[in-house]
PDB file of C-alpha atoms in Angstrom:
ATOM      1  CA  MET A   1      92.820 155.663 180.537  1.00 64.00           C
ATOM      2  CA  LEU A   2      96.439 154.949 179.523  1.00 65.00           C
ATOM      3  CA  GLU A   3      96.435 152.008 181.902  1.00 70.00           C
ATOM      4  CA  THR A   4      93.542 150.269 180.119  1.00 75.00           C
ATOM      5  CA  PRO A   5      93.252 148.551 176.698  1.00 77.00           C
ATOM      6  CA  LEU A   6      90.584 151.125 175.803  1.00 83.00           C
ATOM      7  CA  PHE A   7      93.292 153.697 175.019  1.00 84.00           C
ATOM      8  CA  GLY A   8      94.985 151.638 172.306  1.00 83.00           C
ATOM      9  CA  ILE A   9      91.687 150.472 170.796  1.00 84.00           C
ATOM     10  CA  THR A  10      90.162 153.969 170.727  1.00 88.00           C
ATOM     11  CA  LEU A  11      93.306 155.582 169.333  1.00 88.00           C
ATOM     12  CA  THR A  12      93.583 152.963 166.581  1.00 88.00           C
ATOM     13  CA  LEU A  13      89.930 153.095 165.528  1.00 88.00           C
ATOM     14  CA  VAL A  14      89.660 156.903 165.569  1.00 92.00           C
ATOM     15  CA  THR A  15      92.915 157.289 163.644  1.00 92.00           C
ATOM     16  CA  TYR A  16      91.828 154.729 161.053  1.00 88.00           C
ATOM     17  CA  LEU A  17      88.421 156.346 160.552  1.00 91.00           C
ATOM     18  CA  LEU A  18      90.051 159.756 160.039  1.00 93.00           C
ATOM     19  CA  SER A  19      92.555 158.188 157.637  1.00 89.00           C
ATOM     20  CA  GLN A  20      89.706 156.656 155.639  1.00 87.00           C
ATOM     21  CA  LYS A  21      88.056 160.067 155.327  1.00 90.00           C
ATOM     22  CA  LEU A  22      91.365 161.529 154.119  1.00 90.00           C
ATOM     23  CA  TYR A  23      91.729 158.734 151.546  1.00 85.00           C
ATOM     24  CA  ARG A  24      88.203 159.248 150.222  1.00 85.00           C
ATOM     25  CA  ARG A  25      88.771 162.988 149.924  1.00 88.00           C
ATOM     26  CA  VAL A  26      92.167 162.968 148.181  1.00 85.00           C
ATOM     27  CA  GLY A  27      91.812 159.622 146.360  1.00 77.00           C
ATOM     28  CA  LYS A  28      95.589 159.109 146.130  1.00 78.00           C
ATOM     29  CA  VAL A  29      97.422 155.819 146.706  1.00 73.00           C
ATOM     30  CA  TRP A  30      99.888 157.450 149.103  1.00 78.00           C
ATOM     31  CA  ALA A  31      96.919 158.156 151.413  1.00 82.00           C
ATOM     32  CA  ASN A  32      96.350 154.447 152.045  1.00 80.00           C
ATOM     33  CA  PRO A  33      94.415 154.358 155.368  1.00 83.00           C
ATOM     34  CA  VAL A  34      96.606 151.676 156.951  1.00 80.00           C
ATOM     35  CA  LEU A  35      99.825 153.479 156.036  1.00 82.00           C
ATOM     36  CA  VAL A  36      98.544 156.869 157.201  1.00 88.00           C
ATOM     37  CA  SER A  37      97.208 155.359 160.460  1.00 87.00           C
ATOM     38  CA  ILE A  38     100.560 153.753 161.268  1.00 85.00           C
ATOM     39  CA  VAL A  39     102.502 156.962 160.651  1.00 89.00           C
ATOM     40  CA  ALA A  40      99.969 159.078 162.580  1.00 92.00           C
ATOM     41  CA  ILE A  41      99.953 156.762 165.624  1.00 90.00           C
ATOM     42  CA  ILE A  42     103.769 156.601 165.742  1.00 89.00           C
ATOM     43  CA  LEU A  43     104.023 160.403 165.547  1.00 92.00           C
ATOM     44  CA  LEU A  44     101.323 160.856 168.193  1.00 91.00           C
ATOM     45  CA  LEU A  45     103.015 158.455 170.608  1.00 89.00           C
ATOM     46  CA  GLN A  46     106.341 160.192 170.057  1.00 90.00           C
ATOM     47  CA  LEU A  47     105.024 163.736 170.409  1.00 91.00           C
ATOM     48  CA  CYS A  48     102.981 162.943 173.534  1.00 89.00           C
ATOM     49  CA  LYS A  49     105.813 160.791 174.961  1.00 87.00           C
ATOM     50  CA  ILE A  50     103.461 157.844 175.482  1.00 85.00           C
ATOM     51  CA  GLU A  51     105.140 154.492 176.040  1.00 84.00           C
ATOM     52  CA  TYR A  52     104.484 151.836 173.414  1.00 81.00           C
ATOM     53  CA  ARG A  53     103.461 149.342 176.098  1.00 81.00           C
ATOM     54  CA  ASP A  54     100.567 151.642 177.063  1.00 82.00           C
ATOM     55  CA  TYR A  55      99.317 151.611 173.477  1.00 82.00           C
ATOM     56  CA  ALA A  56      99.994 147.886 173.023  1.00 80.00           C
ATOM     57  CA  ARG A  57      97.498 146.891 175.736  1.00 77.00           C
ATOM     58  CA  GLY A  58      94.714 147.683 173.290  1.00 71.00           C
ATOM     59  CA  GLY A  59      96.746 147.134 170.132  1.00 71.00           C
ATOM     60  CA  ASP A  60      97.376 143.505 171.089  1.00 72.00           C
ATOM     61  CA  ILE A  61      93.620 142.897 171.289  1.00 76.00           C
ATOM     62  CA  LEU A  62      93.212 144.236 167.750  1.00 75.00           C
ATOM     63  CA  VAL A  63      96.115 142.059 166.572  1.00 71.00           C
ATOM     64  CA  PHE A  64      94.325 139.030 168.040  1.00 73.00           C
ATOM     65  CA  LEU A  65      91.265 139.911 165.949  1.00 75.00           C
ATOM     66  CA  LEU A  66      93.335 139.813 162.734  1.00 70.00           C
ATOM     67  CA  GLY A  67      92.953 136.047 162.485  1.00 67.00           C
ATOM     68  CA  PRO A  68      89.124 135.933 162.647  1.00 72.00           C
ATOM     69  CA  SER A  69      88.907 138.932 160.299  1.00 72.00           C
ATOM     70  CA  VAL A  70      90.656 136.960 157.543  1.00 71.00           C
ATOM     71  CA  VAL A  71      87.612 134.655 157.477  1.00 75.00           C
ATOM     72  CA  ALA A  72      85.552 137.597 156.145  1.00 77.00           C
ATOM     73  CA  LEU A  73      87.544 137.395 152.911  1.00 77.00           C
ATOM     74  CA  ALA A  74      85.664 134.190 152.137  1.00 81.00           C
ATOM     75  CA  ILE A  75      82.570 136.226 151.167  1.00 83.00           C
ATOM     76  CA  PRO A  76      83.911 137.763 147.899  1.00 82.00           C
ATOM     77  CA  LEU A  77      85.668 134.458 147.217  1.00 82.00           C
ATOM     78  CA  TYR A  78      82.360 132.572 147.461  1.00 85.00           C
ATOM     79  CA  GLN A  79      80.613 135.134 145.267  1.00 85.00           C
ATOM     80  CA  ARG A  80      83.222 134.673 142.478  1.00 84.00           C
ATOM     81  CA  ARG A  81      83.874 130.958 143.030  1.00 86.00           C
ATOM     82  CA  GLU A  82      82.904 129.829 139.488  1.00 88.00           C
ATOM     83  CA  GLU A  83      85.205 132.332 137.737  1.00 86.00           C
ATOM     84  CA  ILE A  84      88.052 131.421 140.077  1.00 87.00           C
ATOM     85  CA  TRP A  85      87.552 127.640 139.737  1.00 89.00           C
ATOM     86  CA  LYS A  86      87.979 127.897 135.940  1.00 89.00           C
ATOM     87  CA  ARG A  87      91.452 129.332 136.516  1.00 89.00           C
ATOM     88  CA  LYS A  88      92.537 127.003 139.325  1.00 89.00           C
ATOM     89  CA  ARG A  89      95.691 125.691 137.598  1.00 92.00           C
ATOM     90  CA  PRO A  90      97.315 129.068 136.729  1.00 91.00           C
ATOM     91  CA  ILE A  91      96.302 130.388 140.161  1.00 92.00           C
ATOM     92  CA  MET A  92      98.037 127.502 141.961  1.00 93.00           C
ATOM     93  CA  MET A  93     101.141 127.844 139.797  1.00 93.00           C
ATOM     94  CA  GLY A  94     101.195 131.605 140.267  1.00 92.00           C
ATOM     95  CA  VAL A  95     100.953 131.421 144.047  1.00 92.00           C
ATOM     96  CA  PHE A  96     103.664 128.739 144.183  1.00 93.00           C
ATOM     97  CA  ALA A  97     106.017 130.884 142.069  1.00 94.00           C
ATOM     98  CA  GLY A  98     105.207 133.982 144.121  1.00 92.00           C
ATOM     99  CA  SER A  99     105.719 132.224 147.443  1.00 93.00           C
ATOM    100  CA  LEU A 100     109.052 130.742 146.366  1.00 93.00           C
ATOM    101  CA  ALA A 101     110.269 134.042 144.893  1.00 93.00           C
ATOM    102  CA  SER A 102     109.275 135.944 148.035  1.00 91.00           C
ATOM    103  CA  ILE A 103     111.183 133.616 150.366  1.00 92.00           C
ATOM    104  CA  LEU A 104     114.302 133.379 148.202  1.00 92.00           C
ATOM    105  CA  SER A 105     114.515 137.089 147.384  1.00 92.00           C
ATOM    106  CA  ALA A 106     114.061 138.249 150.995  1.00 91.00           C
ATOM    107  CA  CYS A 107     116.390 135.681 152.542  1.00 91.00           C
ATOM    108  CA  GLY A 108     118.927 136.040 149.740  1.00 91.00           C
ATOM    109  CA  LEU A 109     119.094 139.806 150.093  1.00 91.00           C
ATOM    110  CA  ALA A 110     119.472 139.572 153.888  1.00 91.00           C
ATOM    111  CA  TRP A 111     122.213 136.954 153.470  1.00 91.00           C
ATOM    112  CA  ILE A 112     124.123 139.078 150.914  1.00 93.00           C
ATOM    113  CA  LEU A 113     123.929 142.079 153.267  1.00 92.00           C
ATOM    114  CA  GLY A 114     125.359 140.023 156.133  1.00 91.00           C
ATOM    115  CA  GLY A 115     122.198 139.499 158.190  1.00 89.00           C
ATOM    116  CA  SER A 116     122.308 137.066 161.112  1.00 91.00           C
ATOM    117  CA  ARG A 117     120.496 133.712 160.946  1.00 89.00           C
ATOM    118  CA  GLU A 118     117.654 135.077 163.101  1.00 89.00           C
ATOM    119  CA  VAL A 119     117.187 138.112 160.854  1.00 91.00           C
ATOM    120  CA  ILE A 120     117.207 135.976 157.684  1.00 90.00           C
ATOM    121  CA  LEU A 121     114.585 133.628 159.141  1.00 90.00           C
ATOM    122  CA  SER A 122     112.491 136.602 160.282  1.00 90.00           C
ATOM    123  CA  LEU A 123     112.344 137.876 156.694  1.00 90.00           C
ATOM    124  CA  ALA A 124     111.279 134.531 155.197  1.00 89.00           C
ATOM    125  CA  PRO A 125     107.481 134.820 155.823  1.00 89.00           C
ATOM    126  CA  LYS A 126     107.243 138.599 155.211  1.00 85.00           C
ATOM    127  CA  SER A 127     104.593 138.195 152.480  1.00 84.00           C
ATOM    128  CA  VAL A 128     102.308 135.982 154.593  1.00 87.00           C
ATOM    129  CA  THR A 129      99.478 137.442 156.632  1.00 83.00           C
ATOM    130  CA  THR A 130     100.528 138.418 160.179  1.00 82.00           C
ATOM    131  CA  PRO A 131      98.945 135.579 162.261  1.00 81.00           C
ATOM    132  CA  ILE A 132     100.452 132.899 159.997  1.00 85.00           C
ATOM    133  CA  ALA A 133     103.799 134.705 159.702  1.00 87.00           C
ATOM    134  CA  ILE A 134     104.210 134.961 163.479  1.00 85.00           C
ATOM    135  CA  SER A 135     103.300 131.277 163.933  1.00 86.00           C
ATOM    136  CA  ILE A 136     105.858 130.286 161.296  1.00 88.00           C
ATOM    137  CA  VAL A 137     108.676 132.442 162.619  1.00 89.00           C
ATOM    138  CA  GLU A 138     108.173 131.202 166.198  1.00 87.00           C
ATOM    139  CA  LYS A 139     108.653 127.627 164.927  1.00 86.00           C
ATOM    140  CA  ILE A 140     111.768 128.289 162.827  1.00 87.00           C
ATOM    141  CA  GLY A 141     113.588 130.507 165.331  1.00 86.00           C
ATOM    142  CA  GLY A 142     113.147 134.013 163.958  1.00 87.00           C
ATOM    143  CA  ILE A 143     112.306 137.254 165.767  1.00 89.00           C
ATOM    144  CA  ALA A 144     108.515 137.613 165.960  1.00 87.00           C
ATOM    145  CA  PRO A 145     108.304 141.433 166.529  1.00 84.00           C
ATOM    146  CA  LEU A 146     110.661 142.024 163.582  1.00 88.00           C
ATOM    147  CA  THR A 147     108.571 139.740 161.382  1.00 90.00           C
ATOM    148  CA  ALA A 148     105.340 141.486 162.382  1.00 85.00           C
ATOM    149  CA  ALA A 149     106.811 144.882 161.465  1.00 85.00           C
ATOM    150  CA  LEU A 150     108.132 143.578 158.134  1.00 89.00           C
ATOM    151  CA  VAL A 151     104.785 141.971 157.269  1.00 89.00           C
ATOM    152  CA  VAL A 152     102.949 145.276 157.808  1.00 84.00           C
ATOM    153  CA  LEU A 153     105.622 147.196 155.865  1.00 86.00           C
ATOM    154  CA  THR A 154     105.423 144.709 152.985  1.00 88.00           C
ATOM    155  CA  GLY A 155     101.633 144.978 152.935  1.00 86.00           C
ATOM    156  CA  CYS A 156     101.680 148.793 152.874  1.00 83.00           C
ATOM    157  CA  ILE A 157     104.226 148.915 150.037  1.00 86.00           C
ATOM    158  CA  GLY A 158     102.279 146.301 148.077  1.00 86.00           C
ATOM    159  CA  ALA A 159      98.965 148.095 148.593  1.00 83.00           C
ATOM    160  CA  VAL A 160     100.376 151.468 147.544  1.00 82.00           C
ATOM    161  CA  CYS A 161     102.594 150.347 144.640  1.00 85.00           C
ATOM    162  CA  GLY A 162     101.292 146.877 143.612  1.00 86.00           C
ATOM    163  CA  PRO A 163      98.336 147.694 141.293  1.00 86.00           C
ATOM    164  CA  GLU A 164     100.183 150.597 139.620  1.00 84.00           C
ATOM    165  CA  PHE A 165     103.320 148.476 139.163  1.00 88.00           C
ATOM    166  CA  CYS A 166     101.266 145.737 137.479  1.00 89.00           C
ATOM    167  CA  LYS A 167      99.783 148.291 135.060  1.00 87.00           C
ATOM    168  CA  ARG A 168     103.197 149.708 134.187  1.00 88.00           C
ATOM    169  CA  ILE A 169     104.590 146.293 133.250  1.00 90.00           C
ATOM    170  CA  GLY A 170     101.540 145.519 131.100  1.00 90.00           C
ATOM    171  CA  ILE A 171      99.480 143.285 133.420  1.00 88.00           C
ATOM    172  CA  THR A 172      95.824 144.182 132.847  1.00 86.00           C
ATOM    173  CA  SER A 173      94.079 140.945 133.882  1.00 90.00           C
ATOM    174  CA  PRO A 174      92.167 141.462 137.167  1.00 89.00           C
ATOM    175  CA  VAL A 175      92.923 137.846 138.144  1.00 90.00           C
ATOM    176  CA  ALA A 176      96.683 138.226 137.576  1.00 92.00           C
ATOM    177  CA  THR A 177      96.797 141.559 139.385  1.00 92.00           C
ATOM    178  CA  GLY A 178      94.820 140.236 142.355  1.00 90.00           C
ATOM    179  CA  LEU A 179      96.989 137.133 142.493  1.00 91.00           C
ATOM    180  CA  ALA A 180     100.212 139.166 142.475  1.00 91.00           C
ATOM    181  CA  VAL A 181      99.069 141.643 145.134  1.00 91.00           C
ATOM    182  CA  GLY A 182      97.488 138.997 147.388  1.00 89.00           C
ATOM    183  CA  THR A 183     100.559 136.768 147.248  1.00 90.00           C
ATOM    184  CA  SER A 184     102.982 139.592 147.990  1.00 87.00           C
ATOM    185  CA  ALA A 185     100.968 142.004 150.137  1.00 85.00           C
ATOM    186  CA  HIS A 186      98.448 139.757 151.995  1.00 82.00           C
ATOM    187  CA  GLY A 187      95.473 141.426 153.740  1.00 82.00           C
ATOM    188  CA  ILE A 188      96.500 145.066 153.336  1.00 81.00           C
ATOM    189  CA  GLY A 189      96.991 144.565 149.607  1.00 84.00           C
ATOM    190  CA  THR A 190      93.708 142.653 149.379  1.00 86.00           C
ATOM    191  CA  ALA A 191      91.829 145.539 150.995  1.00 81.00           C
ATOM    192  CA  ARG A 192      93.177 147.792 148.224  1.00 81.00           C
ATOM    193  CA  MET A 193      92.240 145.280 145.492  1.00 86.00           C
ATOM    194  CA  LEU A 194      88.670 145.032 146.806  1.00 83.00           C
ATOM    195  CA  GLU A 195      88.390 148.776 146.177  1.00 79.00           C
ATOM    196  CA  VAL A 196      89.772 148.425 142.636  1.00 80.00           C
ATOM    197  CA  ASP A 197      87.876 145.347 141.410  1.00 85.00           C
ATOM    198  CA  ARG A 198      85.753 142.702 143.170  1.00 84.00           C
ATOM    199  CA  LEU A 199      87.205 139.782 141.160  1.00 87.00           C
ATOM    200  CA  SER A 200      90.757 140.985 141.847  1.00 88.00           C
ATOM    201  CA  GLY A 201      89.898 141.262 145.529  1.00 88.00           C
ATOM    202  CA  ALA A 202      88.420 137.758 145.638  1.00 88.00           C
ATOM    203  CA  VAL A 203      91.512 136.251 143.960  1.00 90.00           C
ATOM    204  CA  SER A 204      93.763 138.290 146.238  1.00 90.00           C
ATOM    205  CA  GLY A 205      91.937 136.906 149.300  1.00 88.00           C
ATOM    206  CA  LEU A 206      92.398 133.368 147.987  1.00 90.00           C
ATOM    207  CA  ALA A 207      96.100 134.058 147.410  1.00 91.00           C
ATOM    208  CA  ILE A 208      96.524 134.981 151.096  1.00 88.00           C
ATOM    209  CA  GLY A 209      95.454 131.529 152.271  1.00 87.00           C
ATOM    210  CA  LEU A 210      97.296 129.617 149.549  1.00 91.00           C
ATOM    211  CA  ASN A 211     100.492 131.589 150.096  1.00 91.00           C
ATOM    212  CA  GLY A 212     100.300 130.887 153.823  1.00 89.00           C
ATOM    213  CA  LEU A 213      99.985 127.147 153.150  1.00 90.00           C
ATOM    214  CA  MET A 214     102.758 127.064 150.566  1.00 92.00           C
ATOM    215  CA  THR A 215     105.135 129.111 152.709  1.00 91.00           C
ATOM    216  CA  THR A 216     104.484 126.748 155.623  1.00 89.00           C
ATOM    217  CA  PHE A 217     105.456 123.743 153.482  1.00 90.00           C
ATOM    218  CA  LEU A 218     108.233 125.379 151.451  1.00 91.00           C
ATOM    219  CA  LEU A 219     110.227 126.915 154.319  1.00 88.00           C
ATOM    220  CA  PRO A 220     111.213 123.640 156.070  1.00 87.00           C
ATOM    221  CA  ILE A 221     112.228 122.152 152.700  1.00 89.00           C
ATOM    222  CA  LEU A 222     114.327 125.198 151.776  1.00 88.00           C
ATOM    223  CA  MET A 223     115.907 125.252 155.266  1.00 86.00           C
ATOM    224  CA  ALA A 224     116.811 121.561 154.924  1.00 86.00           C
ATOM    225  CA  ILE A 225     118.380 122.206 151.500  1.00 85.00           C
ATOM    226  CA  ALA A 226     120.279 125.245 152.833  1.00 78.00           C
ATOM    227  CA  GLY A 227     121.533 123.159 155.767  1.00 69.00           C
ATOM    228  CA  HIS A 228     123.403 120.845 153.393  1.00 52.00           C
ATOM    229  CA  TRP A 229     125.387 123.712 151.822  1.00 54.00           C
TER     230      TRP A 229
END
């Protein structure tokens, strides 16, 4: 079974279903199903001494399905389209500010810490959903596996800490919270927001697409500006 994609697919789905049951039972943010599934699969592979390439045969198929699954986020967006359309200007401005801040903060921190050019470029699309991030980083010369890992890590941190962080700094608007989490934590954060509030989840899903577009346009401009320094 290790030699077939069925192993990776079965392991991922069973682990995720068990993680969902754990999350429903404890109801704590640290029990985020995606985060728990990642940790559980890593530990299982290590303890059983199973090579990552054996798991990746099925895992890669699930990664391929990430792109089509993003289309499903259009359903809550369509259901709340009138409320969202009324706020189109602040939403556009918010996503632009979030996209720019994400790129500059990640690249700036890596540059200050002495990261190589490839590492800095790999960090640039960390807040964009995985299929878009990998496409971007392959064009600009980053390291795709590193970007994929950072995107998932960013999403898990945003899903676990994002809504609570917004509350602590006084953000109570469901639109603002959804916009912040969707722009910074893409699909994983959006899944959390859909559990918290449907309007927040719809705005968060919109922010995923807009942030992907803005990052795609902003990165070449920022790289051209940085090239003149």
